[in-house]
mmCIF file of C-alpha atoms in Angstrom:
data_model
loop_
_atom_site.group_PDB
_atom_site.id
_atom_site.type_symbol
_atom_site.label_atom_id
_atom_site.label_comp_id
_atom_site.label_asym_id
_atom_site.label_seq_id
_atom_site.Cartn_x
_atom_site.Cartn_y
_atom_site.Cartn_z
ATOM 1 C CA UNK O 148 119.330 82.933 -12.606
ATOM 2 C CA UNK O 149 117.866 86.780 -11.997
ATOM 3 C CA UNK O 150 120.327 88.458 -10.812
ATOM 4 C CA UNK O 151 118.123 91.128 -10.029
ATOM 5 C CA UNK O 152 115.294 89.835 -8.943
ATOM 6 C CA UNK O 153 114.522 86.552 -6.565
ATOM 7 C CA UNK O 154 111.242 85.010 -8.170
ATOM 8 C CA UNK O 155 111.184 82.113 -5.500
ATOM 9 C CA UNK O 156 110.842 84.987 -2.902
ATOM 10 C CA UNK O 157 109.665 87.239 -5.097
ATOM 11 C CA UNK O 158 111.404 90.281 -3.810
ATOM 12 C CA UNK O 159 114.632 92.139 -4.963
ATOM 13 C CA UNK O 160 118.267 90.149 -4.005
ATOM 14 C CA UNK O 161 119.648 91.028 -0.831
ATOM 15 C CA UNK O 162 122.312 93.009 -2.283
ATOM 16 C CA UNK O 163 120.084 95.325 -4.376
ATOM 17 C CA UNK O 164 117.835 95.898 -1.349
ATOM 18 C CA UNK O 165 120.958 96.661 0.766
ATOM 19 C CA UNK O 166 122.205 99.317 -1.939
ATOM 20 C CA UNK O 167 118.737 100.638 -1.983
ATOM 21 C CA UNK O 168 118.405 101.454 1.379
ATOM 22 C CA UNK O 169 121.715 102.774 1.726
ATOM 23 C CA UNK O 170 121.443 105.136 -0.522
ATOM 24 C CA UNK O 171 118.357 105.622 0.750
ATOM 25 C CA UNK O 172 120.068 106.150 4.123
ATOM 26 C CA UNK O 173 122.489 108.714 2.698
ATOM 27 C CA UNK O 174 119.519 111.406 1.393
ATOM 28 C CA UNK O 175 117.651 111.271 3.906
ATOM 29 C CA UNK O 176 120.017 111.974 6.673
ATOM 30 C CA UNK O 177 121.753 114.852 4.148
ATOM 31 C CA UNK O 178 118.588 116.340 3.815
ATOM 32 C CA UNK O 179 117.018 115.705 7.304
ATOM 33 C CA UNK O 180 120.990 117.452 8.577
ATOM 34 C CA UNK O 181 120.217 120.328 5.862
ATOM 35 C CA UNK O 182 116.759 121.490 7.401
ATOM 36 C CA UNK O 183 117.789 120.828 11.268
ATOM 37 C CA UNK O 184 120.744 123.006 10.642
ATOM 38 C CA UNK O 185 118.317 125.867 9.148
ATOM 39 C CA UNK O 186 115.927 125.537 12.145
ATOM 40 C CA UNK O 187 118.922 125.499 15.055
ATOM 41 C CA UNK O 188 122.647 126.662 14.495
ATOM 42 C CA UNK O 189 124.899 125.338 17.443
ATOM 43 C CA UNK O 190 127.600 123.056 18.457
ATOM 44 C CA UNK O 191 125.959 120.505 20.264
ATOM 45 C CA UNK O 192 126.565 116.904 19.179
ATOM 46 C CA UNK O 193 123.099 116.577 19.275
ATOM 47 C CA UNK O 194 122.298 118.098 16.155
ATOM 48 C CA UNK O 195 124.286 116.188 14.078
ATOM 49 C CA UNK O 196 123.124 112.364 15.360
ATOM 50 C CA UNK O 197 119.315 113.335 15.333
ATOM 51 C CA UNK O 198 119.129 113.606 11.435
ATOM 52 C CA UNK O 199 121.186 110.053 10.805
ATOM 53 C CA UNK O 200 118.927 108.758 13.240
ATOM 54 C CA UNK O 201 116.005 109.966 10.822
ATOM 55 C CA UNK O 202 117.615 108.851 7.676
ATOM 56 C CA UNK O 203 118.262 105.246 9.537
ATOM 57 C CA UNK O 204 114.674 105.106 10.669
ATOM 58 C CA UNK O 205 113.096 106.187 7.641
ATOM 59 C CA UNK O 206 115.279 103.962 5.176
ATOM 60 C CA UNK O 207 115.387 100.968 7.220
ATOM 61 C CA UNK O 208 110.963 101.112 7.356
ATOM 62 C CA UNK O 209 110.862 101.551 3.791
ATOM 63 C CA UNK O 210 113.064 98.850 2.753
ATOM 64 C CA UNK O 211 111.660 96.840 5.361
ATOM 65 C CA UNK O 212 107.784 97.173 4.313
ATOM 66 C CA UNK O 213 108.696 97.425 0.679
ATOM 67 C CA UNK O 214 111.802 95.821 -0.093
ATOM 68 C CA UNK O 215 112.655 92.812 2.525
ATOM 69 C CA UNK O 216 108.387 92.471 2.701
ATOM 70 C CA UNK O 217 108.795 92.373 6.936
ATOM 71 C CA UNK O 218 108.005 94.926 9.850
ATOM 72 C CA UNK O 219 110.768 96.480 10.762
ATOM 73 C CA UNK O 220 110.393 94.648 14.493
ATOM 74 C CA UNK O 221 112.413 91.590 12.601
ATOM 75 C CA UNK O 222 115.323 93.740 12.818
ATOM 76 C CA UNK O 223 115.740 92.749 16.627
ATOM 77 C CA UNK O 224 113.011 95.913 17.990
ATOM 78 C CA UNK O 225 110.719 93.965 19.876
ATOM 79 C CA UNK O 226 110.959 96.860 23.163
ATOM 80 C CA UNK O 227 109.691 94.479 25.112
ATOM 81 C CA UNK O 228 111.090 93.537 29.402
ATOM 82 C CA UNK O 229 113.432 90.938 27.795
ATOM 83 C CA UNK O 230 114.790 94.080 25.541
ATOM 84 C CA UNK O 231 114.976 96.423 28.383
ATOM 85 C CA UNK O 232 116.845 93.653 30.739
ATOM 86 C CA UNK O 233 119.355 93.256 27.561
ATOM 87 C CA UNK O 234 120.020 96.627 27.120
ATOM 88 C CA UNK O 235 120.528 97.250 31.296
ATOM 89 C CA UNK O 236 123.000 94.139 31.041
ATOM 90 C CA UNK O 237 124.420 95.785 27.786
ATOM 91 C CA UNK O 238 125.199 99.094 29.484
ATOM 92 C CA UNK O 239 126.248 97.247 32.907
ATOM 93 C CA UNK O 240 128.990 95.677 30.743
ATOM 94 C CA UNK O 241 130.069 98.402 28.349
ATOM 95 C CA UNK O 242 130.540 100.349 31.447
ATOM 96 C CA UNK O 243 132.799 98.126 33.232
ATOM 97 C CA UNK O 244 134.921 97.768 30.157
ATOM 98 C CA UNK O 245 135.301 101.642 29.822
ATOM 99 C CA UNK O 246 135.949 101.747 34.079
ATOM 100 C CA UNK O 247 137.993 99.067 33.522
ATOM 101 C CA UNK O 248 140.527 100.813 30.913
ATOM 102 C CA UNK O 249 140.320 103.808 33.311
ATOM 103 C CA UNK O 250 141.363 102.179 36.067
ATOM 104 C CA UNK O 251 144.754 100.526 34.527
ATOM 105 C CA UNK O 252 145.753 103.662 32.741
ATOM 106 C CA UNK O 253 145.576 105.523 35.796
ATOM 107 C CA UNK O 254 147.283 103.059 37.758
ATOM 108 C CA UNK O 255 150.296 102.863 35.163
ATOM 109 C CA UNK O 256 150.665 106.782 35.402
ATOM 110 C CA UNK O 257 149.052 106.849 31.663
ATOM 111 C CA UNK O 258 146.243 109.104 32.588
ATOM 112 C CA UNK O 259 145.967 111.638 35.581
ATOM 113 C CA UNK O 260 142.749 113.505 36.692
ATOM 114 C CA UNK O 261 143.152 117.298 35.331
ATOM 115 C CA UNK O 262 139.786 118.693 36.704
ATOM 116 C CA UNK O 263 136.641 118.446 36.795
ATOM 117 C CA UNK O 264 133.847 119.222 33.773
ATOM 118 C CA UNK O 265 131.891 121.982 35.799
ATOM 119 C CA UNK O 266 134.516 124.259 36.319
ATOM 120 C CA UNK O 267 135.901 124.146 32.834
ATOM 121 C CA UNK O 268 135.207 126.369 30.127
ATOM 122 C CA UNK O 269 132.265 125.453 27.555
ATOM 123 C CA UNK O 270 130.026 127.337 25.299
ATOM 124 C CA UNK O 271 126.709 125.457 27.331
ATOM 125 C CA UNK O 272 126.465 125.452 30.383
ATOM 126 C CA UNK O 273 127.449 121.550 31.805
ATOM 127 C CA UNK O 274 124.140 120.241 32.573
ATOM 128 C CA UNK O 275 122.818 121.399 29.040
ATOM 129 C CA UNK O 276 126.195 119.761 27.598
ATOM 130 C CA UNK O 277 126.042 116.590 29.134
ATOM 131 C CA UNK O 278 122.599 115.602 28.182
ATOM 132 C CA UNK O 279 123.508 116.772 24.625
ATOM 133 C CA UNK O 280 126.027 114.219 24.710
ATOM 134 C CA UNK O 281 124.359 111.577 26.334
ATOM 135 C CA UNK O 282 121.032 112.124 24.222
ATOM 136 C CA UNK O 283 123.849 111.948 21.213
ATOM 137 C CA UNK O 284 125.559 108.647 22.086
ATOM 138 C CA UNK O 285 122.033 106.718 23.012
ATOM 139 C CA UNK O 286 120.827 108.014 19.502
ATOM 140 C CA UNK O 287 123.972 106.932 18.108
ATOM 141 C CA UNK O 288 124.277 103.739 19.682
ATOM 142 C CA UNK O 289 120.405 103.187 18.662
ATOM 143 C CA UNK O 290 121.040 104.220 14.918
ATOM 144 C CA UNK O 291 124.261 102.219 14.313
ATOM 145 C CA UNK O 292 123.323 99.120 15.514
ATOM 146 C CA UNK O 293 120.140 99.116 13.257
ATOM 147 C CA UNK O 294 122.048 99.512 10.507
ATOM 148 C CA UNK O 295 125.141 97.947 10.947
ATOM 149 C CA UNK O 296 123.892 94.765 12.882
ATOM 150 C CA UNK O 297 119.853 94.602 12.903
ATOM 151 C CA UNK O 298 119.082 95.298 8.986
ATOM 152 C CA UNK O 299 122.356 94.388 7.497
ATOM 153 C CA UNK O 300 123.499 91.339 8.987
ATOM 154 C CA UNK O 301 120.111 89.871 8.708
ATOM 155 C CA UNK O 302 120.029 90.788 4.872
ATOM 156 C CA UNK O 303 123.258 89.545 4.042
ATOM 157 C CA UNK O 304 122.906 86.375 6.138
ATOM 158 C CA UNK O 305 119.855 85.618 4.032
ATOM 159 C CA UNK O 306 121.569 86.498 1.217
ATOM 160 C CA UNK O 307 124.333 84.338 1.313
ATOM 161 C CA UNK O 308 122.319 81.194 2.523
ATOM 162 C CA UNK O 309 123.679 78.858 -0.036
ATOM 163 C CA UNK O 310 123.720 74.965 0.368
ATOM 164 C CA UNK O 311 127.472 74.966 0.752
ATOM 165 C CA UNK O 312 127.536 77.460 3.466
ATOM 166 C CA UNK O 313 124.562 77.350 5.744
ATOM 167 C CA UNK O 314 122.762 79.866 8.053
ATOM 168 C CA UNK O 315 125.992 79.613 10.348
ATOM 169 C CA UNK O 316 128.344 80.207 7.199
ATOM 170 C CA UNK O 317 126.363 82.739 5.817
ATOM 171 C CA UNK O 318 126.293 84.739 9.077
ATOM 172 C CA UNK O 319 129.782 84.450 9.897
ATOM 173 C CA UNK O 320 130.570 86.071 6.263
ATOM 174 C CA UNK O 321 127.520 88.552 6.946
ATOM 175 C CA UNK O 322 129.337 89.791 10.745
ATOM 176 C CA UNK O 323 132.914 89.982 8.712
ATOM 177 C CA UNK O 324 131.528 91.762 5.709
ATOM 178 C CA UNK O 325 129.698 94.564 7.758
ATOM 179 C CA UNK O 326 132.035 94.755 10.602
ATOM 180 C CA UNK O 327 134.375 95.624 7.800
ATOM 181 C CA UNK O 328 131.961 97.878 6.464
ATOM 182 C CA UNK O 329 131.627 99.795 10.088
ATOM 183 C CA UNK O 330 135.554 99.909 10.245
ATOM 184 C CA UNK O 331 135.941 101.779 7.015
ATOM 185 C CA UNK O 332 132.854 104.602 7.673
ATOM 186 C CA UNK O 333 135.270 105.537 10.241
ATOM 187 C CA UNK O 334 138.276 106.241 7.799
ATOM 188 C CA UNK O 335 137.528 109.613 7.774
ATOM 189 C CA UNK O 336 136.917 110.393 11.658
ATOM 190 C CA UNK O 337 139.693 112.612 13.387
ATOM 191 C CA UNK O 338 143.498 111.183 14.460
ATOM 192 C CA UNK O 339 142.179 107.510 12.595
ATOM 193 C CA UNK O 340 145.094 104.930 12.058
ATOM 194 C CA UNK O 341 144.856 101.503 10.498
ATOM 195 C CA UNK O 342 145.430 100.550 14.334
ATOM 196 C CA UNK O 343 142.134 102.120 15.048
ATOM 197 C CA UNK O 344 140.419 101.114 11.743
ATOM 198 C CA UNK O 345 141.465 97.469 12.266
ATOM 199 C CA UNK O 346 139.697 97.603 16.433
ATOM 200 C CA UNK O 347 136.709 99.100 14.850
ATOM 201 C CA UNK O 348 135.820 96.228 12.412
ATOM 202 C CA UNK O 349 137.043 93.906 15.779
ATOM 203 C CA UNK O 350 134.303 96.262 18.181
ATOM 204 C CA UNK O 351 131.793 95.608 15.364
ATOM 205 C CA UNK O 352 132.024 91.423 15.198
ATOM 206 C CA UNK O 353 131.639 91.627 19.148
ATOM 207 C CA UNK O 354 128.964 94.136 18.612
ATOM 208 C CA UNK O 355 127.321 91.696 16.284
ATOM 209 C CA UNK O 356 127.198 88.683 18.861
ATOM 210 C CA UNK O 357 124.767 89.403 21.066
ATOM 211 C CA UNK O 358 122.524 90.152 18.350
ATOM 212 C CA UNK O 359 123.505 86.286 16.221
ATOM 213 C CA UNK O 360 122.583 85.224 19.657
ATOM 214 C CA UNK O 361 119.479 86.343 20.920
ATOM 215 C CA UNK O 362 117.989 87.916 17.808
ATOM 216 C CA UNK O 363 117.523 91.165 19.938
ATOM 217 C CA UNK O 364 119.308 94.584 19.340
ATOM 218 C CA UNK O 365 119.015 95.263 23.344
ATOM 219 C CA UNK O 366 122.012 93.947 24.313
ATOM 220 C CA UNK O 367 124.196 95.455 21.663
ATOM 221 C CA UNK O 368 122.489 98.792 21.601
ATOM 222 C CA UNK O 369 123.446 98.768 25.672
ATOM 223 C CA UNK O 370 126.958 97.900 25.172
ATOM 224 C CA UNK O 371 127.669 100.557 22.217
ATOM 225 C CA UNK O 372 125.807 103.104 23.980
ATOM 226 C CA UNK O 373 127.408 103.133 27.751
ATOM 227 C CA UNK O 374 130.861 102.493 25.829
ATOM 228 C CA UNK O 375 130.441 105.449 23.999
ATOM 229 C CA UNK O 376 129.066 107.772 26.629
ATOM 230 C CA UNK O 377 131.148 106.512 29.874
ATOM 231 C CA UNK O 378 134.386 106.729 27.745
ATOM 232 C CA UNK O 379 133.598 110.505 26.300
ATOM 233 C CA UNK O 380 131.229 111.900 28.732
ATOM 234 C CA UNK O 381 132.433 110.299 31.886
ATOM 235 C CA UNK O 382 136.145 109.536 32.141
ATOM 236 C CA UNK O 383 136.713 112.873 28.982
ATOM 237 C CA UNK O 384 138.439 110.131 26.883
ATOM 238 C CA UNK O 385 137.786 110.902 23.041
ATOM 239 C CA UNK O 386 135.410 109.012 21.195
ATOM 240 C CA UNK O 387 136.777 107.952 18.024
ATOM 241 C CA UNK O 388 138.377 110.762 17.418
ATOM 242 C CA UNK O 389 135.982 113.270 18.794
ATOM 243 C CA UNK O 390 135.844 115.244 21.941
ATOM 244 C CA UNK O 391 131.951 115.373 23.353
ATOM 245 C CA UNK O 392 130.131 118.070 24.467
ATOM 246 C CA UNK O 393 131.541 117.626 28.080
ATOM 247 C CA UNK O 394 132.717 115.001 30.203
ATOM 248 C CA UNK O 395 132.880 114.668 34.601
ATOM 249 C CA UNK O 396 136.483 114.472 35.050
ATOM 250 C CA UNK O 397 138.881 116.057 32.308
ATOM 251 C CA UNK O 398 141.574 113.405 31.878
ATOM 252 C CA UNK O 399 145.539 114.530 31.503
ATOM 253 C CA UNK O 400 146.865 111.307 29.309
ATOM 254 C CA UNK O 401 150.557 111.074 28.717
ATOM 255 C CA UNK O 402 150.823 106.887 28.174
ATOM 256 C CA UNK O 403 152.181 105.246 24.469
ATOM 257 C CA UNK O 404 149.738 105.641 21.823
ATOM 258 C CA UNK O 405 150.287 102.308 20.746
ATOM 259 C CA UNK O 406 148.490 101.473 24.328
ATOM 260 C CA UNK O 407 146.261 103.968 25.010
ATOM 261 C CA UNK O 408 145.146 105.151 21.921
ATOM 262 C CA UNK O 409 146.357 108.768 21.747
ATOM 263 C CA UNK O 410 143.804 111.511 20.542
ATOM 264 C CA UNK O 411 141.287 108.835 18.610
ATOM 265 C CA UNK O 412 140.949 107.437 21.974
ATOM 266 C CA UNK O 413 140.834 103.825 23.467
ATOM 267 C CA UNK O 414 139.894 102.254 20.854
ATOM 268 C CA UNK O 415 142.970 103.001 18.806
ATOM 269 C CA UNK O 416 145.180 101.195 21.799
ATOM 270 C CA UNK O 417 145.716 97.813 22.555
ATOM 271 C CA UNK O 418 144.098 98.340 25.851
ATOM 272 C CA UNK O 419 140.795 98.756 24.184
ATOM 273 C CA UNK O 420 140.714 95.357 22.898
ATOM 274 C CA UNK O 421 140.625 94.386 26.457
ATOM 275 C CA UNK O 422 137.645 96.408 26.834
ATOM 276 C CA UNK O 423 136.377 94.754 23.934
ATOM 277 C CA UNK O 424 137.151 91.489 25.361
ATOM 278 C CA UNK O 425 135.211 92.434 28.630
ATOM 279 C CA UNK O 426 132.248 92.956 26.937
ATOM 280 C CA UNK O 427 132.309 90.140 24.748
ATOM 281 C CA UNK O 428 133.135 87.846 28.026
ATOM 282 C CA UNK O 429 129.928 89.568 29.247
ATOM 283 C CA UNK O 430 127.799 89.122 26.862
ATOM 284 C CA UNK O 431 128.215 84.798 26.424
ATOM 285 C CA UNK O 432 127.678 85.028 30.609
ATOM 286 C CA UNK O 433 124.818 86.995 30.141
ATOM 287 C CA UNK O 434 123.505 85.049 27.241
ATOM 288 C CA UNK O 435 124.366 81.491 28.542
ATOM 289 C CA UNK O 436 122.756 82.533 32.265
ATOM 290 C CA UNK O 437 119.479 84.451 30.768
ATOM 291 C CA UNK O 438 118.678 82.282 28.254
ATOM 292 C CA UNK O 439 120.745 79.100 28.681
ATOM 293 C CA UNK O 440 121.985 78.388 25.133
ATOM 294 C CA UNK O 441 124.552 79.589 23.166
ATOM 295 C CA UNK O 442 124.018 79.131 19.387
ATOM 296 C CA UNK O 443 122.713 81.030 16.348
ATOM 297 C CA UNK O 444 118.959 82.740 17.185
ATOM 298 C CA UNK O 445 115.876 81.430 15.396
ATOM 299 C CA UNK O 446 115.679 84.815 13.612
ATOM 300 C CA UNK O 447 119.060 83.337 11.532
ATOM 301 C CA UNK O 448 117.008 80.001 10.563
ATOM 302 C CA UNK O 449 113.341 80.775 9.994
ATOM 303 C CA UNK O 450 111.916 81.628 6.788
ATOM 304 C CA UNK O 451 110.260 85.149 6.753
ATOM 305 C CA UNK O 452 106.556 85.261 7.139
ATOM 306 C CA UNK O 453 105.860 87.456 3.912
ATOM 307 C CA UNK O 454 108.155 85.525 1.516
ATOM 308 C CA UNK O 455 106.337 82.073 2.919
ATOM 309 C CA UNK O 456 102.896 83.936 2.316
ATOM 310 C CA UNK O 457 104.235 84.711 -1.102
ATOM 311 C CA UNK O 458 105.414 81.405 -2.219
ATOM 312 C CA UNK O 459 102.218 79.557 -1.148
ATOM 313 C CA UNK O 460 100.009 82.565 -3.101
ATOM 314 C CA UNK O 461 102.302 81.517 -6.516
#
């Protein structure tokens, strides 16, 4: 066996093409950050998710078209009204989950309303601020689930398609493997604890679900966008680990770490696997009422076009 090279689909492995493009991944964004940072100097968490949204784009396109031999839509981008209806229903949910938290925190005395973002100090002014950081966390919430879900679970689902395994198999081992993988790239994020590692790599396997069941990135680009930009921008919760640009109501939080998180935020605490569980509850409902089946998505089981083109040229 090649263990370079796959001559019956006569492309690389998946796990060479996956290296590829991460590396990929890592000079482009490093150089994309490099020349923003020469163009515009300032705080704004803007600036730093535009160029890993380049690198992501520009990685994922050329592995895709010269690596995997597919159009990058296969990665779950079809923008289509059934995308835009999963990504409402994704940012319906991750919304509630975030309120959700909020609410029971604030009813337990853990968290007490401070002020209010407009009358606090900030080097923008709060308009300018906010859509920095919700222009941040859509980008973000765009970018990672590309990556993380659309071009690596697909990859490594394929990859791991033996006999003994299956398409299910192989994707369960593909979610767990880069749910892992999204985990530890936040090992180095401010106040990070194994606690907060360990809900990370949980946040990514329900992340992954909608996408292992509709073959669409809609739903789980919704959810990890609103839960990113409701929890830092809205209730002034961190985001793991960092403060955004501003947030509506500035939050006083005095509850147990072990509960709410502390400074790396909600999904450090206990309470944000309920949040977690929220949106995961909301995403079979959704699933199961939009589409009325619950099982792996065709994109898991059929053969891509290009390889089958390939195999019937040789």
């Amino acid at each position: 066996m090649n263990l370079f090279f796959n001559e019956k689909e006569y492309r690389l492995r998946a796990g060479w093409r996956l290296l590829i493009q991460f590396v990929l991944f890592f000079f482009i964004s490093g150089f994309a950050a490099l020349a923003l940072h020469s163009l515009w100097t300032t705080s704004l968490s803007i600036t730093g998710a535009i160029p890993q949204l380049i690198g992501t784009v520009a990685s994922i396109w050329f592995a895709a078209r010269l690596l995997d031999k597919r159009p990058v839509s296969a990665y779950g981008l079809t923008f289509d009204r059934r995308w835009i209806k999963d990504f409402a229903a994704g940012v319906f949910w991750g919304s509630l989950a975030i309120a959700v938290i909020f609410a029971i925190e604030w009813q337990l005395g853990w968290v007490t309303i401070a002020g209010w973002g407009w009358t606090s100090s900030i080097d923008y002014s709060f308009p300018v601020a906010l859509l920095s950081s919700f222009s941040a966390m859509l980008l973000v919430g765009f970018y990672e689930e590309l990556l993380s879900r659309g071009y690596q679970i697909l990859n490594l689902t394929e990859g791991l398609r033996y006999p003994q395994l299956g398409t299910r198999g192989a994707a369960a081992i593909a979610t767990l493997t880069t749910s892992m993988l999204f985990g530890f790239m936040h090992a180095f994020n401010p106040n990070v604890s194994s606690v907060a590692i360990f809900n990370i790599i949980i946040a990514g396997i329900v992340l992954a679900v909608p996408y292992l069941l509709t073959g669409s990135l809609g739903l789980s680009v919704g959810l990890h966008f609103s839960w990113n930009f409701v929890q830092g921008s809205v209730f002034g919760y961190p985001v793991s680990g960092t403060m955004l640009d501003a947030s509506i109501i500035r939050p006083a939080q005095q509850g147990p770490d072990f509960w709410t998180g502390g400074t790396f935020g909600p999904e450090a605490g206990a309470v944000g696997l309920l949040g977690m569980a929220i949106m995961l509850g909301g995403t079979l409902v959704y699933t199961y009422r939009s589409r009325r089946r619950l099982a792996l998505a065709e994109l898991f089981h059929i053969k891509n076009e290009l390889i089958k083109s390939n195999e019937q040229a040789r």
